[in-house]
Short mmCIF file of N, CA, C and O in Angstrom, two decimals:
data_model
loop_
_atom_site.label_atom_id
_atom_site.label_comp_id
_atom_site.label_asym_id
_atom_site.label_seq_id
_atom_site.Cartn_x
_atom_site.Cartn_y
_atom_site.Cartn_z
N MET D 18 138.80 123.20 110.41
CA MET D 18 139.88 123.31 109.58
C MET D 18 140.38 121.85 110.02
O MET D 18 140.52 121.27 111.13
N TYR D 19 141.23 121.40 108.97
CA TYR D 19 141.92 119.97 109.06
C TYR D 19 143.26 119.93 108.85
O TYR D 19 143.68 120.81 107.99
N GLU D 20 144.04 119.15 109.36
CA GLU D 20 145.59 118.91 109.30
C GLU D 20 145.85 118.48 107.99
O GLU D 20 145.32 117.78 107.13
N SER D 21 147.01 119.14 107.57
CA SER D 21 147.77 118.47 106.24
C SER D 21 148.50 117.30 106.37
O SER D 21 149.38 117.22 107.30
N SER D 22 148.36 116.23 105.69
CA SER D 22 149.14 115.19 105.85
C SER D 22 150.76 115.40 105.45
O SER D 22 150.83 116.05 104.45
N GLU D 23 151.57 114.90 106.25
CA GLU D 23 152.97 115.11 106.09
C GLU D 23 153.61 114.47 104.87
O GLU D 23 154.51 114.88 104.17
N THR D 24 152.87 113.38 104.56
CA THR D 24 153.25 112.50 103.55
C THR D 24 152.86 112.91 102.07
O THR D 24 153.96 112.89 101.04
N ASN D 25 151.73 113.40 101.90
CA ASN D 25 151.28 113.61 100.59
C ASN D 25 150.52 114.85 100.38
O ASN D 25 150.20 115.51 99.27
N GLY D 26 150.64 115.72 101.56
CA GLY D 26 149.86 117.12 101.67
C GLY D 26 148.44 117.05 101.54
O GLY D 26 147.75 118.22 101.27
N TYR D 27 147.82 116.11 101.41
CA TYR D 27 146.42 116.06 101.30
C TYR D 27 145.86 116.38 102.63
O TYR D 27 146.35 116.12 103.73
N PRO D 28 144.59 116.74 102.70
CA PRO D 28 144.02 117.11 104.02
C PRO D 28 143.56 115.76 104.70
O PRO D 28 143.08 114.92 104.24
N HIS D 29 143.84 115.83 106.14
CA HIS D 29 143.29 114.75 106.74
C HIS D 29 141.89 115.11 107.49
O HIS D 29 141.69 116.00 108.15
N ALA D 30 140.76 114.63 106.76
CA ALA D 30 139.51 114.95 107.00
C ALA D 30 138.93 114.48 108.39
O ALA D 30 137.99 114.95 108.72
N ASP D 31 139.75 113.83 109.20
CA ASP D 31 139.43 113.38 110.54
C ASP D 31 140.29 113.94 111.35
O ASP D 31 140.02 113.61 112.78
N VAL D 32 141.39 114.87 111.22
CA VAL D 32 142.16 115.51 112.06
C VAL D 32 141.96 116.88 112.24
O VAL D 32 142.53 117.71 111.21
N GLY D 33 141.24 117.57 113.14
CA GLY D 33 140.84 119.03 113.20
C GLY D 33 142.02 119.77 113.81
O GLY D 33 142.70 119.35 114.65
N VAL D 34 142.35 121.02 113.27
CA VAL D 34 143.32 121.93 113.60
C VAL D 34 142.87 123.20 114.39
O VAL D 34 143.78 123.94 114.89
N GLY D 35 141.82 123.47 113.89
CA GLY D 35 141.05 124.80 114.41
C GLY D 35 139.79 125.04 113.65
O GLY D 35 139.26 124.26 112.97
N TYR D 36 139.55 126.39 113.89
CA TYR D 36 138.33 127.05 113.25
C TYR D 36 138.48 128.18 112.62
O TYR D 36 139.44 128.84 112.88
N LEU D 37 137.73 128.62 111.65
CA LEU D 37 137.90 129.97 111.02
C LEU D 37 136.58 130.55 111.13
O LEU D 37 135.50 130.51 110.29
N TYR D 38 136.31 131.55 112.14
CA TYR D 38 135.22 132.23 112.37
C TYR D 38 135.34 133.73 111.76
O TYR D 38 134.33 134.31 111.24
N SER D 39 136.72 134.20 111.60
CA SER D 39 136.62 135.58 111.21
C SER D 39 136.58 135.84 109.73
O SER D 39 136.44 135.12 108.80
N ALA D 40 135.94 137.25 109.50
CA ALA D 40 135.71 137.34 108.19
C ALA D 40 136.08 138.73 108.09
O ALA D 40 135.84 139.59 109.10
N PRO D 41 136.75 139.38 106.93
CA PRO D 41 136.86 138.43 105.77
C PRO D 41 138.04 137.53 106.11
O PRO D 41 138.74 137.63 106.94
N SER D 42 138.11 136.55 105.20
CA SER D 42 139.16 135.63 105.33
C SER D 42 139.82 135.61 104.04
O SER D 42 139.38 136.00 102.87
N TRP D 43 141.16 135.11 104.10
CA TRP D 43 141.90 134.74 102.78
C TRP D 43 142.43 133.35 102.71
O TRP D 43 142.59 132.70 103.90
N PHE D 44 142.70 132.78 101.64
CA PHE D 44 143.32 131.67 101.38
C PHE D 44 144.65 131.58 100.67
O PHE D 44 144.64 132.10 99.66
N ARG D 45 145.42 130.81 101.08
CA ARG D 45 146.80 130.69 100.49
C ARG D 45 146.75 130.20 99.10
O ARG D 45 147.33 130.66 98.10
N CYS D 46 146.10 128.85 99.05
CA CYS D 46 146.23 128.11 97.86
C CYS D 46 144.97 127.04 97.97
O CYS D 46 144.37 126.85 99.10
N ARG D 47 144.70 126.24 97.02
CA ARG D 47 143.53 125.34 96.95
C ARG D 47 144.22 123.88 96.36
O ARG D 47 145.11 123.95 95.48
N ARG D 48 143.54 122.96 96.55
CA ARG D 48 143.63 121.48 95.87
C ARG D 48 142.51 121.23 95.53
O ARG D 48 141.46 121.37 96.13
N ASP D 49 142.53 120.60 94.06
CA ASP D 49 141.22 120.24 93.67
C ASP D 49 141.12 118.65 93.59
O ASP D 49 140.40 118.02 92.84
N ASP D 50 141.87 118.01 94.36
CA ASP D 50 142.07 116.55 94.20
C ASP D 50 142.16 116.00 95.59
O ASP D 50 142.72 114.93 95.81
N GLY D 51 141.64 116.68 96.56
CA GLY D 51 141.42 116.26 98.00
C GLY D 51 140.30 115.04 98.05
O GLY D 51 139.49 114.72 97.16
N PRO D 52 140.02 114.85 99.36
CA PRO D 52 138.98 113.92 99.81
C PRO D 52 137.51 114.42 99.22
O PRO D 52 137.37 115.80 99.22
N TYR D 53 136.54 113.71 99.02
CA TYR D 53 135.27 114.08 98.49
C TYR D 53 134.58 115.01 99.50
O TYR D 53 134.46 114.50 100.49
N VAL D 54 134.01 116.28 99.15
CA VAL D 54 133.35 117.05 100.08
C VAL D 54 132.07 117.48 99.42
O VAL D 54 131.10 118.00 100.34
N GLY D 55 131.72 117.24 98.27
CA GLY D 55 130.46 117.66 97.55
C GLY D 55 130.42 118.91 96.94
O GLY D 55 131.38 119.49 96.89
N GLY D 56 129.32 119.42 96.76
CA GLY D 56 129.43 121.00 96.23
C GLY D 56 129.62 120.98 94.85
O GLY D 56 129.93 120.01 94.22
N PRO D 57 129.70 122.24 94.25
CA PRO D 57 130.13 122.53 92.99
C PRO D 57 131.50 122.32 92.71
O PRO D 57 131.95 121.93 91.60
N HIS D 58 132.47 122.10 93.58
CA HIS D 58 133.83 121.65 93.58
C HIS D 58 133.94 120.38 94.50
O HIS D 58 134.50 120.55 95.73
N PRO D 59 133.47 119.33 94.11
CA PRO D 59 133.48 118.20 95.04
C PRO D 59 134.79 117.76 95.62
O PRO D 59 134.70 117.03 96.66
N ASN D 60 136.04 118.11 95.13
CA ASN D 60 137.21 117.64 95.83
C ASN D 60 138.15 118.85 95.99
O ASN D 60 139.17 118.68 96.31
N ARG D 61 137.56 119.93 96.23
CA ARG D 61 138.26 121.33 96.60
C ARG D 61 138.55 121.54 97.91
O ARG D 61 137.61 121.55 98.81
N TRP D 62 139.71 121.92 98.41
CA TRP D 62 140.03 122.03 99.86
C TRP D 62 140.83 123.54 99.71
O TRP D 62 141.70 123.46 98.71
N VAL D 63 140.85 124.29 100.65
CA VAL D 63 141.63 125.59 100.67
C VAL D 63 142.39 125.44 101.68
O VAL D 63 142.01 125.40 102.88
N PHE D 64 143.72 125.95 101.71
CA PHE D 64 144.81 126.13 102.68
C PHE D 64 144.92 127.36 103.20
O PHE D 64 144.86 128.49 102.44
N THR D 65 144.45 127.56 104.49
CA THR D 65 144.49 128.98 105.18
C THR D 65 144.88 128.77 106.66
O THR D 65 145.21 127.71 107.22
N GLU D 66 144.79 130.00 107.41
CA GLU D 66 145.32 129.97 108.72
C GLU D 66 144.01 130.16 109.70
O GLU D 66 143.13 130.86 109.50
N ALA D 67 143.86 129.29 110.46
CA ALA D 67 142.85 129.13 111.52
C ALA D 67 142.89 130.42 112.37
O ALA D 67 143.91 130.89 112.78
N ASP D 68 141.70 130.83 113.23
CA ASP D 68 141.84 131.65 113.89
C ASP D 68 142.72 131.47 115.29
O ASP D 68 143.29 132.31 115.83
N SER D 69 143.08 130.20 115.49
CA SER D 69 143.96 129.66 116.41
C SER D 69 145.38 129.90 116.10
O SER D 69 146.43 129.73 116.93
N GLY D 70 145.78 130.29 114.89
CA GLY D 70 147.07 130.35 114.28
C GLY D 70 147.66 129.19 113.65
O GLY D 70 148.65 129.35 113.00
N GLU D 71 146.85 128.17 113.84
CA GLU D 71 147.31 126.75 113.13
C GLU D 71 147.04 126.93 111.65
O GLU D 71 145.87 127.49 111.18
N TRP D 72 147.78 126.32 110.75
CA TRP D 72 147.48 126.23 109.41
C TRP D 72 146.92 124.85 108.98
O TRP D 72 147.24 123.87 109.54
N GLY D 73 145.92 124.98 107.96
CA GLY D 73 145.12 123.60 107.79
C GLY D 73 144.35 123.77 106.47
O GLY D 73 144.36 124.95 105.92
N TYR D 74 143.71 122.93 106.15
CA TYR D 74 142.84 122.86 104.86
C TYR D 74 141.18 123.10 105.76
O TYR D 74 140.75 122.37 106.50
N MET D 75 140.53 123.80 104.75
CA MET D 75 139.09 124.07 105.09
C MET D 75 138.28 123.50 103.77
O MET D 75 138.85 123.49 102.58
N LYS D 76 137.37 122.93 104.12
CA LYS D 76 136.48 122.27 102.85
C LYS D 76 135.90 123.28 102.08
O LYS D 76 135.46 124.47 102.56
N ASP D 77 136.00 123.20 100.83
CA ASP D 77 135.33 124.39 100.03
C ASP D 77 134.11 124.68 100.24
O ASP D 77 133.43 125.86 100.01
N THR D 78 133.27 123.53 100.53
CA THR D 78 131.77 123.64 100.88
C THR D 78 131.43 124.53 102.01
O THR D 78 130.36 124.81 102.49
N SER D 79 132.61 124.80 103.03
CA SER D 79 132.50 125.62 104.34
C SER D 79 132.54 127.09 103.91
O SER D 79 132.26 127.98 104.56
N ASP D 80 132.91 127.38 102.65
CA ASP D 80 133.19 128.83 102.31
C ASP D 80 131.93 129.42 101.82
O ASP D 80 131.42 128.92 100.68
N SER D 81 131.17 130.22 102.37
CA SER D 81 129.88 130.85 101.90
C SER D 81 129.88 131.73 100.92
O SER D 81 128.82 132.16 100.39
N SER D 82 131.06 132.35 100.59
CA SER D 82 131.05 133.53 99.58
C SER D 82 132.27 133.55 98.64
O SER D 82 133.18 134.37 98.79
N GLU D 83 132.23 132.54 97.91
CA GLU D 83 133.61 132.21 96.98
C GLU D 83 133.26 133.39 96.01
O GLU D 83 132.53 133.79 95.53
N THR D 84 134.75 134.16 95.74
CA THR D 84 134.85 135.00 94.66
C THR D 84 135.83 134.53 93.67
O THR D 84 135.41 133.65 92.98
N ASP D 85 137.01 134.95 93.82
CA ASP D 85 138.07 134.30 92.86
C ASP D 85 138.75 133.24 93.50
O ASP D 85 139.25 133.28 94.70
N PRO D 86 139.01 132.07 92.75
CA PRO D 86 139.58 130.93 93.58
C PRO D 86 141.01 131.02 93.85
O PRO D 86 141.69 131.88 93.11
N PRO D 87 141.70 130.71 94.93
CA PRO D 87 143.07 130.83 95.13
C PRO D 87 143.83 130.16 94.07
O PRO D 87 143.47 129.18 93.61
N PRO D 88 145.22 130.45 94.06
CA PRO D 88 146.09 129.44 93.28
C PRO D 88 146.10 128.14 93.65
O PRO D 88 145.94 127.80 94.77
N VAL D 89 146.47 127.28 92.71
CA VAL D 89 146.68 125.87 93.03
C VAL D 89 148.07 125.71 94.04
O VAL D 89 148.98 126.36 93.79
N CYS D 90 147.76 124.63 95.00
CA CYS D 90 148.88 124.67 96.04
C CYS D 90 150.03 123.78 95.24
O CYS D 90 149.73 123.03 94.38
#
């Protein structure tokens, strides 16, 4: 999971804040205009809480079982 920029809210794809190993997981919201990550939603990032308690963005391509997309941030 990656830090959220304080200036524009975009994910910092090079600043890690934690990991999300737990399942099931939940996501607060999504951004469809973040840095490129590939996959069926090439610019989607989801905002959630890491197992460490830190909040940040996870690449949509890291979610292996998407069901309903979360609301837009």
